[in-house]
PDB file of C-alpha atoms and ligand atoms in Angstrom:
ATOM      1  CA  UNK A1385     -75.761  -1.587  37.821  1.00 89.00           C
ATOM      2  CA  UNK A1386     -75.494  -3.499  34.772  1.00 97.00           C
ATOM      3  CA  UNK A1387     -74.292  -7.262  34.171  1.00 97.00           C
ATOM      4  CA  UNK A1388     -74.367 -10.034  30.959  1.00 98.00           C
ATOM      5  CA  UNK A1389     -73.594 -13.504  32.235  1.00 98.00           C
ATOM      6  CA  UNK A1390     -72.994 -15.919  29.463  1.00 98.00           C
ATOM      7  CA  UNK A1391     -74.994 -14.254  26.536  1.00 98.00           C
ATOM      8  CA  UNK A1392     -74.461 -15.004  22.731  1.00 98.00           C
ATOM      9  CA  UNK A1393     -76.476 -13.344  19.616  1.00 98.00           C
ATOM     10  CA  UNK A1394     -76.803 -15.840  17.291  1.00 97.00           C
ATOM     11  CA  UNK A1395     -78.658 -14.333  13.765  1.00 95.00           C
ATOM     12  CA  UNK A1396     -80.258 -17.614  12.461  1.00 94.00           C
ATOM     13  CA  UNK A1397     -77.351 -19.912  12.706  1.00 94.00           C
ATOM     14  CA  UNK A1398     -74.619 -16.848  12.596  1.00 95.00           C
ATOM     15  CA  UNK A1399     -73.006 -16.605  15.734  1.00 97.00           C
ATOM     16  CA  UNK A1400     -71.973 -12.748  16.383  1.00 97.00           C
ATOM     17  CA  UNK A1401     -71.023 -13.429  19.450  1.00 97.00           C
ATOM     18  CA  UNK A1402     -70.868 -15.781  22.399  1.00 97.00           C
ATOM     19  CA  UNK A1403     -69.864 -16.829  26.671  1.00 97.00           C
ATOM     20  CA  UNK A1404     -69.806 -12.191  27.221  1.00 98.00           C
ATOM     21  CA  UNK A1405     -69.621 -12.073  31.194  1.00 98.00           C
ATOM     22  CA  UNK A1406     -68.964  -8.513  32.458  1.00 97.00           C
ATOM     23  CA  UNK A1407     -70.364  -5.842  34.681  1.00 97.00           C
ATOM     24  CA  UNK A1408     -70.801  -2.022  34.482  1.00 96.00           C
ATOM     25  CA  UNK A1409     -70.132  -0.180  38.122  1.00 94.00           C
ATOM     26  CA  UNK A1410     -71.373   2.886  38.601  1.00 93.00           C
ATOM     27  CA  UNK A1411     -68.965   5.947  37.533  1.00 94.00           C
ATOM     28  CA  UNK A1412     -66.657   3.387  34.892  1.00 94.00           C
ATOM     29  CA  UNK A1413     -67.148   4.210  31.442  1.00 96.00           C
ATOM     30  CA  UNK A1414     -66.749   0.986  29.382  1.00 97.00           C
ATOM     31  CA  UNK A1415     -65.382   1.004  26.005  1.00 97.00           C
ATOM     32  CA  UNK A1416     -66.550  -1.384  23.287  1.00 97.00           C
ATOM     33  CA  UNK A1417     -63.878  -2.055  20.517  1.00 96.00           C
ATOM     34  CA  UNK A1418     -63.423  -4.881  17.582  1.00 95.00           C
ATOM     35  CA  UNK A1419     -62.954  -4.879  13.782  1.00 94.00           C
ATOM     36  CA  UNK A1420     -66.053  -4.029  11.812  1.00 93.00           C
ATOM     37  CA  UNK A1421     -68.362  -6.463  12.451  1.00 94.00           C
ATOM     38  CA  UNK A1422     -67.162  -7.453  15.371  1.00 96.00           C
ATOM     39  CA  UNK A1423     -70.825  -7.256  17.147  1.00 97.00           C
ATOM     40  CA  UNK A1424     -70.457  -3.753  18.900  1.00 97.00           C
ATOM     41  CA  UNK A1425     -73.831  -2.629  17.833  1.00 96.00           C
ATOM     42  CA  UNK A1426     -75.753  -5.576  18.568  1.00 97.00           C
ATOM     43  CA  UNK A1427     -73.715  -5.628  22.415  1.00 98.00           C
ATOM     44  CA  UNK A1428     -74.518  -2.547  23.057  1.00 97.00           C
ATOM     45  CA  UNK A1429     -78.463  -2.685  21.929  1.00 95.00           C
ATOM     46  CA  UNK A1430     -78.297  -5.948  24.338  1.00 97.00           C
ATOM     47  CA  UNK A1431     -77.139  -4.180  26.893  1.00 97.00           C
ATOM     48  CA  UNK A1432     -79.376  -1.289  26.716  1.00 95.00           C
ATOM     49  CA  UNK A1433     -82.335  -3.460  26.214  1.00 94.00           C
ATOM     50  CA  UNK A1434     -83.293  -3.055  22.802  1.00 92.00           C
ATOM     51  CA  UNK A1435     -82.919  -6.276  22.009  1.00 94.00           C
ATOM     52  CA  UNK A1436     -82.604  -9.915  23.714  1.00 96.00           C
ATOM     53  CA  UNK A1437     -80.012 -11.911  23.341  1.00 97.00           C
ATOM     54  CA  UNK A1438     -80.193 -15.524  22.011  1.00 98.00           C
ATOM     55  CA  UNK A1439     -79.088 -17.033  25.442  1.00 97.00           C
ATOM     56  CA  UNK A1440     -77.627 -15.944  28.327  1.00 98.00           C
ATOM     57  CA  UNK A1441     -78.767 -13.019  30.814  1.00 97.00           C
ATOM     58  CA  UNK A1442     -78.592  -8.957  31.146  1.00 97.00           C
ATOM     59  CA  UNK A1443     -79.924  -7.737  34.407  1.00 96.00           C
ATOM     60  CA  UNK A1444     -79.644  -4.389  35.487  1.00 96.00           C
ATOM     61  CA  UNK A1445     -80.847  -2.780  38.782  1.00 94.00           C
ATOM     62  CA  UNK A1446     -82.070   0.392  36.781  1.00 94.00           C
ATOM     63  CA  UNK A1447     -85.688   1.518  35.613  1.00 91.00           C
ATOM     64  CA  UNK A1448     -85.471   2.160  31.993  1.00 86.00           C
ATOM     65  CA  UNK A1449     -86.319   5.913  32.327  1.00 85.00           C
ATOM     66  CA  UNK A1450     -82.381   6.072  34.417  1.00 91.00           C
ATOM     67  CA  UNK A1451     -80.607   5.130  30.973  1.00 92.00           C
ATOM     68  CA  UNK A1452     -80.459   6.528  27.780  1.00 90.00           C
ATOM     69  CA  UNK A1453     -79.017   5.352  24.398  1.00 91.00           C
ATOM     70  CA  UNK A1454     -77.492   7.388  21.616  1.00 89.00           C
ATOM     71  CA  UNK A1455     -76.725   5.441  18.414  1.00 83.00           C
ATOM     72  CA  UNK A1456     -77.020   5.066  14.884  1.00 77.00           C
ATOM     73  CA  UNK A1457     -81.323   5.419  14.872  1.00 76.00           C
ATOM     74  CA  UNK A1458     -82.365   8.815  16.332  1.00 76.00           C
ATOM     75  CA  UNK A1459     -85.706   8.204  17.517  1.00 79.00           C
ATOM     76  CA  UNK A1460     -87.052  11.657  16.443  1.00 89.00           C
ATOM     77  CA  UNK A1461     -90.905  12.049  15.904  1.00 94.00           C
ATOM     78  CA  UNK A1462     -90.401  13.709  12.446  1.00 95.00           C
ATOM     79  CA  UNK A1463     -93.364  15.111  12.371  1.00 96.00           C
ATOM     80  CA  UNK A1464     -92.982  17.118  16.139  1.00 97.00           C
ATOM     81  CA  UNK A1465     -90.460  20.197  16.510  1.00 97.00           C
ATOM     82  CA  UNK A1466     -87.274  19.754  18.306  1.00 97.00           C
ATOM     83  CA  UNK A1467     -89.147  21.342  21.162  1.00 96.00           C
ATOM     84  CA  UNK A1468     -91.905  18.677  21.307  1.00 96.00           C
ATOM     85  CA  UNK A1469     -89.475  15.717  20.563  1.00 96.00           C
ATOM     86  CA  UNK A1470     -87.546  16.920  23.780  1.00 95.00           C
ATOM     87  CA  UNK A1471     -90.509  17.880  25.471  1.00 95.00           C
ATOM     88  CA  UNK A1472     -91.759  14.077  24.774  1.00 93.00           C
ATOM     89  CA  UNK A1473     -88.840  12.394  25.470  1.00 90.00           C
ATOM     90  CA  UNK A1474     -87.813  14.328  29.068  1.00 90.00           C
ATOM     91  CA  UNK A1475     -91.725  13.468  29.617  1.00 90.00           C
ATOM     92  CA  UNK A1476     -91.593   9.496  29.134  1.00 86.00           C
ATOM     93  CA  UNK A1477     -88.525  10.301  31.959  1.00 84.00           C
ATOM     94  CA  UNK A1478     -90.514  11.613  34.179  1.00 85.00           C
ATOM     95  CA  UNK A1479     -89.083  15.111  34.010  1.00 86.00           C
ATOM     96  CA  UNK A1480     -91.034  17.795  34.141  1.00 82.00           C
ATOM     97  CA  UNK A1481     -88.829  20.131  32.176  1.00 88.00           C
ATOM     98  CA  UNK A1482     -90.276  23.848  31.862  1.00 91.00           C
ATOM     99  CA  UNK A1483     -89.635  25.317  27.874  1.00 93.00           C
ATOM    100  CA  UNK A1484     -86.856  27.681  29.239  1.00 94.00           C
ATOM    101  CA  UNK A1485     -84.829  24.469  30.415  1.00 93.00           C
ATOM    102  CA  UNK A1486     -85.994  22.566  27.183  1.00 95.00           C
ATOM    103  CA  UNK A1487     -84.514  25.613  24.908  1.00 95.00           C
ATOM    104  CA  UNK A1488     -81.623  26.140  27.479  1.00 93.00           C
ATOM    105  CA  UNK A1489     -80.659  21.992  26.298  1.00 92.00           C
ATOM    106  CA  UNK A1490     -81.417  23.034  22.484  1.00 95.00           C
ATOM    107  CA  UNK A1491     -78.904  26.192  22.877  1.00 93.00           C
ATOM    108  CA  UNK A1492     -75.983  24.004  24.370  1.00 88.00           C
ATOM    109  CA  UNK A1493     -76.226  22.380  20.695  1.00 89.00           C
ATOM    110  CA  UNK A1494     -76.723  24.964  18.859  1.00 89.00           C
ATOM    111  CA  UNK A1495     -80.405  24.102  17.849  1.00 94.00           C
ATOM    112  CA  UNK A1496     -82.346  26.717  19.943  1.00 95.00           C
ATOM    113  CA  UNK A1497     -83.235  28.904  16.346  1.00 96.00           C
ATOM    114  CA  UNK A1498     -84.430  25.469  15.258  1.00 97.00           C
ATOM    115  CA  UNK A1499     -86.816  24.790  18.391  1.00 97.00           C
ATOM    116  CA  UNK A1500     -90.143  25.594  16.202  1.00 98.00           C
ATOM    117  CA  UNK A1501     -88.915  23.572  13.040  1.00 97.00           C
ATOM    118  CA  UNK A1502     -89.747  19.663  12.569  1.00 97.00           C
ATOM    119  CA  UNK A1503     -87.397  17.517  13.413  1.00 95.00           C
ATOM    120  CA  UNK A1504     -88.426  15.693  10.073  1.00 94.00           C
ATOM    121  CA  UNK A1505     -86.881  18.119   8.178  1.00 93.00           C
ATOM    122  CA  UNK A1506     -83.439  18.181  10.451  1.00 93.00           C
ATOM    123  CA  UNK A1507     -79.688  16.991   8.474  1.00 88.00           C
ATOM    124  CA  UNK A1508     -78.107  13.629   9.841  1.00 84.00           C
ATOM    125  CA  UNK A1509     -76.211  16.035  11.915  1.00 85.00           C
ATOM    126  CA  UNK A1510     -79.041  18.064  13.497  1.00 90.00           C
ATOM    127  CA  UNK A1511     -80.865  15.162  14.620  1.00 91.00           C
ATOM    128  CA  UNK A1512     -78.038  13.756  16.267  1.00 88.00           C
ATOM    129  CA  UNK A1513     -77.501  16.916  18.132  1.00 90.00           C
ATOM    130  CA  UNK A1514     -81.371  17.031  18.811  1.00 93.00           C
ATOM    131  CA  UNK A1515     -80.666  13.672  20.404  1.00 90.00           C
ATOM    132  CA  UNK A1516     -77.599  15.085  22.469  1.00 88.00           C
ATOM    133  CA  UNK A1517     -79.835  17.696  24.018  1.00 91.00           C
ATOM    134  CA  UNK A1518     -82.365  14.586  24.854  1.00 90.00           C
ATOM    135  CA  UNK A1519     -79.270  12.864  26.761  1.00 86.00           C
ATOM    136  CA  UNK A1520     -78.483  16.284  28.499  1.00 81.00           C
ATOM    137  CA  UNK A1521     -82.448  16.919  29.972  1.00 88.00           C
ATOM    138  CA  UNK A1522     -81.778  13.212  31.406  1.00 87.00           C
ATOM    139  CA  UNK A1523     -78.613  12.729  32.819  1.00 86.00           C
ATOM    140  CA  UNK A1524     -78.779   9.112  32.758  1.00 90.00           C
ATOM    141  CA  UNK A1525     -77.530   6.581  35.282  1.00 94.00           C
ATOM    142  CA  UNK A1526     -76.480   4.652  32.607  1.00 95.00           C
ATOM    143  CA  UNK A1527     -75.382   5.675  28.939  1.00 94.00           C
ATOM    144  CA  UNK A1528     -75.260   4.066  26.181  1.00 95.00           C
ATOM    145  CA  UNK A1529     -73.188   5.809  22.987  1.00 95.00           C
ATOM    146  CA  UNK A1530     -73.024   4.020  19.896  1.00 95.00           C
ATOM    147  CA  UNK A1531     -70.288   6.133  17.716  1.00 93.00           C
ATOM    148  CA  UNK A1532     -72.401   9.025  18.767  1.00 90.00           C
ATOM    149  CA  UNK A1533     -70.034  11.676  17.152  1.00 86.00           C
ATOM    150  CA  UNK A1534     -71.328  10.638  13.691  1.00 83.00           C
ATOM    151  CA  UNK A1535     -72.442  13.597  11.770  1.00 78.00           C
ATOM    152  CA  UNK A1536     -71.006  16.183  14.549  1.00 84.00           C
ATOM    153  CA  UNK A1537     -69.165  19.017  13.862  1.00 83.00           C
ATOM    154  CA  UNK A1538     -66.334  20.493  15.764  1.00 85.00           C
ATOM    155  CA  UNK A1539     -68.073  22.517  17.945  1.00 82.00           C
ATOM    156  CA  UNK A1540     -70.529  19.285  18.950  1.00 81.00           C
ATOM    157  CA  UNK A1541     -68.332  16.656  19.550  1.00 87.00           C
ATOM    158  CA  UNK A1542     -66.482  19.008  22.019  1.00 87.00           C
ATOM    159  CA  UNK A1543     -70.343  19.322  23.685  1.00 83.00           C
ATOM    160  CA  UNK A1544     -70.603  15.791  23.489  1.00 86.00           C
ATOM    161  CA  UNK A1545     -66.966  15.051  25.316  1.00 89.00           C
ATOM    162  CA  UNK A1546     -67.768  17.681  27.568  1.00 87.00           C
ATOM    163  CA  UNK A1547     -70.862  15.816  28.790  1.00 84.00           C
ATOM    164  CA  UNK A1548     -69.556  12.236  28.955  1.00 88.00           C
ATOM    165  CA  UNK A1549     -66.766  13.885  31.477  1.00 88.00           C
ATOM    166  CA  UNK A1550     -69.698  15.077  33.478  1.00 86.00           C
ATOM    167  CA  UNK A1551     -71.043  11.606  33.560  1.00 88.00           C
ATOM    168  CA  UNK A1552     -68.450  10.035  34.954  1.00 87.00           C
ATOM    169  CA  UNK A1553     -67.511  12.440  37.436  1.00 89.00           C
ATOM    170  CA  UNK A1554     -71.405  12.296  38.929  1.00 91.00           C
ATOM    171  CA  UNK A1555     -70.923   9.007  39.469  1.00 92.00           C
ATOM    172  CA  UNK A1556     -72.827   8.022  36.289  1.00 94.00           C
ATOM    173  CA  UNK A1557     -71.431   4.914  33.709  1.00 96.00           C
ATOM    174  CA  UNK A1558     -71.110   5.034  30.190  1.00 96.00           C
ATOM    175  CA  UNK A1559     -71.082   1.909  27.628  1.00 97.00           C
ATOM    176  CA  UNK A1560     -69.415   3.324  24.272  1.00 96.00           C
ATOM    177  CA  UNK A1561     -69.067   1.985  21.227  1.00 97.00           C
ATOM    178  CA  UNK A1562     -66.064   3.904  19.398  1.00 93.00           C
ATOM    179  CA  UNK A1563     -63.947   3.618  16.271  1.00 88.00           C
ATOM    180  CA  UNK A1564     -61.471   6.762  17.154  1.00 89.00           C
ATOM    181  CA  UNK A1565     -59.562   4.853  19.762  1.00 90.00           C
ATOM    182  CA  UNK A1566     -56.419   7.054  19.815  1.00 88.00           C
ATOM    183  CA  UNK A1567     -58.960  10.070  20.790  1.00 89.00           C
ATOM    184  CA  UNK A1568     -61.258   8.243  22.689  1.00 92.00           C
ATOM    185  CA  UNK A1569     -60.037   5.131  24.647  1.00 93.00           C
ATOM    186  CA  UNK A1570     -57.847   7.707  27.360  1.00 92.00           C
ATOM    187  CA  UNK A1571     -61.716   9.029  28.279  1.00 92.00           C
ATOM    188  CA  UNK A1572     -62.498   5.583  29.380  1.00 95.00           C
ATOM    189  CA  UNK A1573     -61.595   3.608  32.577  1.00 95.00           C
ATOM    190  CA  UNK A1574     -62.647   0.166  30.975  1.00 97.00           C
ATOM    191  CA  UNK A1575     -61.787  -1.771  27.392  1.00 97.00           C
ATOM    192  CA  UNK A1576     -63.956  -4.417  25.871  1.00 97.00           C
ATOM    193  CA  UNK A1577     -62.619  -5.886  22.749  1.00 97.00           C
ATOM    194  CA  UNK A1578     -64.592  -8.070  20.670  1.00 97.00           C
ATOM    195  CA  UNK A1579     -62.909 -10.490  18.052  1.00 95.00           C
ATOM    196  CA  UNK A1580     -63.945 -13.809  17.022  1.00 94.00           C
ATOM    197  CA  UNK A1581     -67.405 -13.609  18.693  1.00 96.00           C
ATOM    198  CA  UNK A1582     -65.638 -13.747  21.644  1.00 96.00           C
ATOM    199  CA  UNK A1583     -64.187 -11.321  24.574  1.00 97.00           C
ATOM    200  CA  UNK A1584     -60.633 -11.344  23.697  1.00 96.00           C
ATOM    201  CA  UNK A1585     -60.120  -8.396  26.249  1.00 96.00           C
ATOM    202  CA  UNK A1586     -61.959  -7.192  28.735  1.00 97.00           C
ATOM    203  CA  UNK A1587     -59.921  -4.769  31.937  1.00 97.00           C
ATOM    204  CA  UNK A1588     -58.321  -1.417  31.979  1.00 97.00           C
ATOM    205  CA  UNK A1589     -57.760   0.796  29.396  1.00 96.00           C
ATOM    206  CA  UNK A1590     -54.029   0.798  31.061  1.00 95.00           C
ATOM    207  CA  UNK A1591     -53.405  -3.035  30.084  1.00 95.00           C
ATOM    208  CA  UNK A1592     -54.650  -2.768  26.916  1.00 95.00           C
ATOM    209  CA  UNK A1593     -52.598  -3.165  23.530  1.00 90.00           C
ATOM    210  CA  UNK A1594     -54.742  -1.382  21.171  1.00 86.00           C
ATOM    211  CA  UNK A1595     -51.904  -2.260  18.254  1.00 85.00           C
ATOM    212  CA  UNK A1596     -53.588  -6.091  18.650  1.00 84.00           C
ATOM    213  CA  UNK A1597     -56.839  -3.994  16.928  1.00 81.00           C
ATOM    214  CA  UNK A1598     -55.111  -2.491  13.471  1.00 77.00           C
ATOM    215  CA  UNK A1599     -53.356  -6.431  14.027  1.00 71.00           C
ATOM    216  CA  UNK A1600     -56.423  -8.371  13.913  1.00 65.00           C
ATOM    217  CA  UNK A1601     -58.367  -6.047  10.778  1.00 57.00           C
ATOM    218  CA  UNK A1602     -58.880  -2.852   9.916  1.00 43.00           C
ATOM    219  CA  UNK A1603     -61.082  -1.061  12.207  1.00 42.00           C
TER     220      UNK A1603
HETATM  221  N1  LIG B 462     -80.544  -7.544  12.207  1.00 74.60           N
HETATM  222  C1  LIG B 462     -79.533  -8.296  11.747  1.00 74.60           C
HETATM  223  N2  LIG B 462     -79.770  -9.423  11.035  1.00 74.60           N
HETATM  224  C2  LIG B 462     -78.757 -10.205  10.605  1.00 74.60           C
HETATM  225  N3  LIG B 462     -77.454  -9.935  10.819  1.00 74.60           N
HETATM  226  C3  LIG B 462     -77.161  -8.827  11.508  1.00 74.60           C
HETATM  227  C4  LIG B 462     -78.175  -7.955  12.014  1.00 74.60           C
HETATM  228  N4  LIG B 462     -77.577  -6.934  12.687  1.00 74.60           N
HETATM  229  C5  LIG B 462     -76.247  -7.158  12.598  1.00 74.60           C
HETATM  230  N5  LIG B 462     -75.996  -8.281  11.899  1.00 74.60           N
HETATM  231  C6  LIG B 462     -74.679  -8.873  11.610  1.00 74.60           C
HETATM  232  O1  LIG B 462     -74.052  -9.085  12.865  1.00 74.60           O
HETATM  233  C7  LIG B 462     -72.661  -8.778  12.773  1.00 74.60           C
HETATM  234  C8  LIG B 462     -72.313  -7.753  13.829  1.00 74.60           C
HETATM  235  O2  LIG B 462     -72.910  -6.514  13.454  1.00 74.60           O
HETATM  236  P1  LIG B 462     -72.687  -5.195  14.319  1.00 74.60           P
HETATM  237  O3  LIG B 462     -73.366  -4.086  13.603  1.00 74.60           O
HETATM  238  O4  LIG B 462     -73.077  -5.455  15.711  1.00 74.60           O
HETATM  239  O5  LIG B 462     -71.098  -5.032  14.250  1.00 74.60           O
HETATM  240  P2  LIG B 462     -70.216  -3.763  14.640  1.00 74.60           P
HETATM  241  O6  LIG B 462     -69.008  -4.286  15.340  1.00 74.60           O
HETATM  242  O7  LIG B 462     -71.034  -2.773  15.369  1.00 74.60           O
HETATM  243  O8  LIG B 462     -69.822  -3.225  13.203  1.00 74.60           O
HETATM  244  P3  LIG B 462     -69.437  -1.735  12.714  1.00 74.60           P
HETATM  245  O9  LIG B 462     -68.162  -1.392  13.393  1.00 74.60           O
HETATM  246  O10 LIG B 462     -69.272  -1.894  11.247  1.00 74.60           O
HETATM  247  O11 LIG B 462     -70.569  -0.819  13.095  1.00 74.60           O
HETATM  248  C9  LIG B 462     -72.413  -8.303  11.354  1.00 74.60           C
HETATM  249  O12 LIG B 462     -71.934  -9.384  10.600  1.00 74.60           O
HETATM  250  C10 LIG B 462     -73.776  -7.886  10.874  1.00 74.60           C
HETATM  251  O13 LIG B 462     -73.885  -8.043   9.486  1.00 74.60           O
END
């Protein structure tokens, strides 16, 4: 559903990263792992087409509206209420979500007293799960999660695991960027480490050392 043959980022004359070949079957979830710095963000906006890369090719076989992304930028209308934000956003999908379904996503984070308030005025950790609920009205083909427990409680991040599970076992693929590897890497099928602008693993989580990680810097 998803492949990079040959691509590189280059920012002026920094190479980030270069020669990434891989491809994302429906129902893996992919994880993306490296050092800080290592180019996770900017592999994962590639892939999710947010950005192009400097040479090389993505191609995917899915309409825009059949992913979804979940990173470090929330893409919240600050001046429309969660309710209008979701209402938007399940819109530009093509879903036409009815306000009980729209509150019923809001209540699964915990934001459904908030549904009237402006998203402008939401904590780091609001908006993210504002965004959550967003991912949960679309049930992507394809997801894209960009350390997308950052500024989520307990309670959240349990909501957030909960749905990535469902993901996978519809058939659906994840891409996720993650720095809690001892937590996270046994939820994935699928390891990409990045070091040296280069793929210096890419298979199953099973043959994976993640030891070479704390090895090769702190993460
Ligand atoms: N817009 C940009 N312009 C110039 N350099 C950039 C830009 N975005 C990222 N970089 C540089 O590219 C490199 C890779 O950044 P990136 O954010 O992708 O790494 P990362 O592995 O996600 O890091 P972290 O784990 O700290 O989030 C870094 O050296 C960063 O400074």
């Amino acid at each position: 559903m998803l492949s990079l043959r040959g691509v590189a980022k280059f920012y002026g004359d920094r190479m980030v990263f270069k020669n990434i070949d891989l491809t994302v079957d429906p129902g893996r979830t992919l994880m993306v792992v490296g050092a800080n710095g290592a180019g996770k963000s900017t592999l994962l906006r590639l892939m999710a087409g947010l950005s192009r890369p400097t040479a090389g090719e993505v191609s995917t076989t899915l309409a825009k509206a059949e992913t979804a992304y979940l990173g470090h930028q929330t893409f919240l209308y600050a001046e429309a209420t969660a309710l209008e934000n979701l209402s938007f956003w399940t819109g530009l999908h093509g879903l036409g979500l009815c306000e009980a379904d729209l509150l019923a996503a809001l209540e699964r984070v915990g934001l459904a007293r908030f549904a009237h308030e402006r998203a402008g005025h939401f904590s780091r950790g609001m908006a993210q799960r504002l965004n959550l609920a967003r991912v949960f009205c679309i049930a992507p083909r394809l997801l894209f999660l960009d350390e997308p427990d950052t500024g989520l409680d307990e309670a959240s991040r349990g909501v957030l695991h909960a749905e990535i599970a469902r993901t996978s076992q519809q058939g659906r693929s994840v891409v996720w960027v993650s720095h809690h590897l001892e937590r996270d890497l046994p939820k994935a099928d699928d390891v990409l480490f990045l070091e040296k602008g280069r793929a210096a693993y890419l298979g199953p989580v099973a043959g994976f050392d993640a030891s070479v990680l704390s090895r090769s810097a702190a993460c």
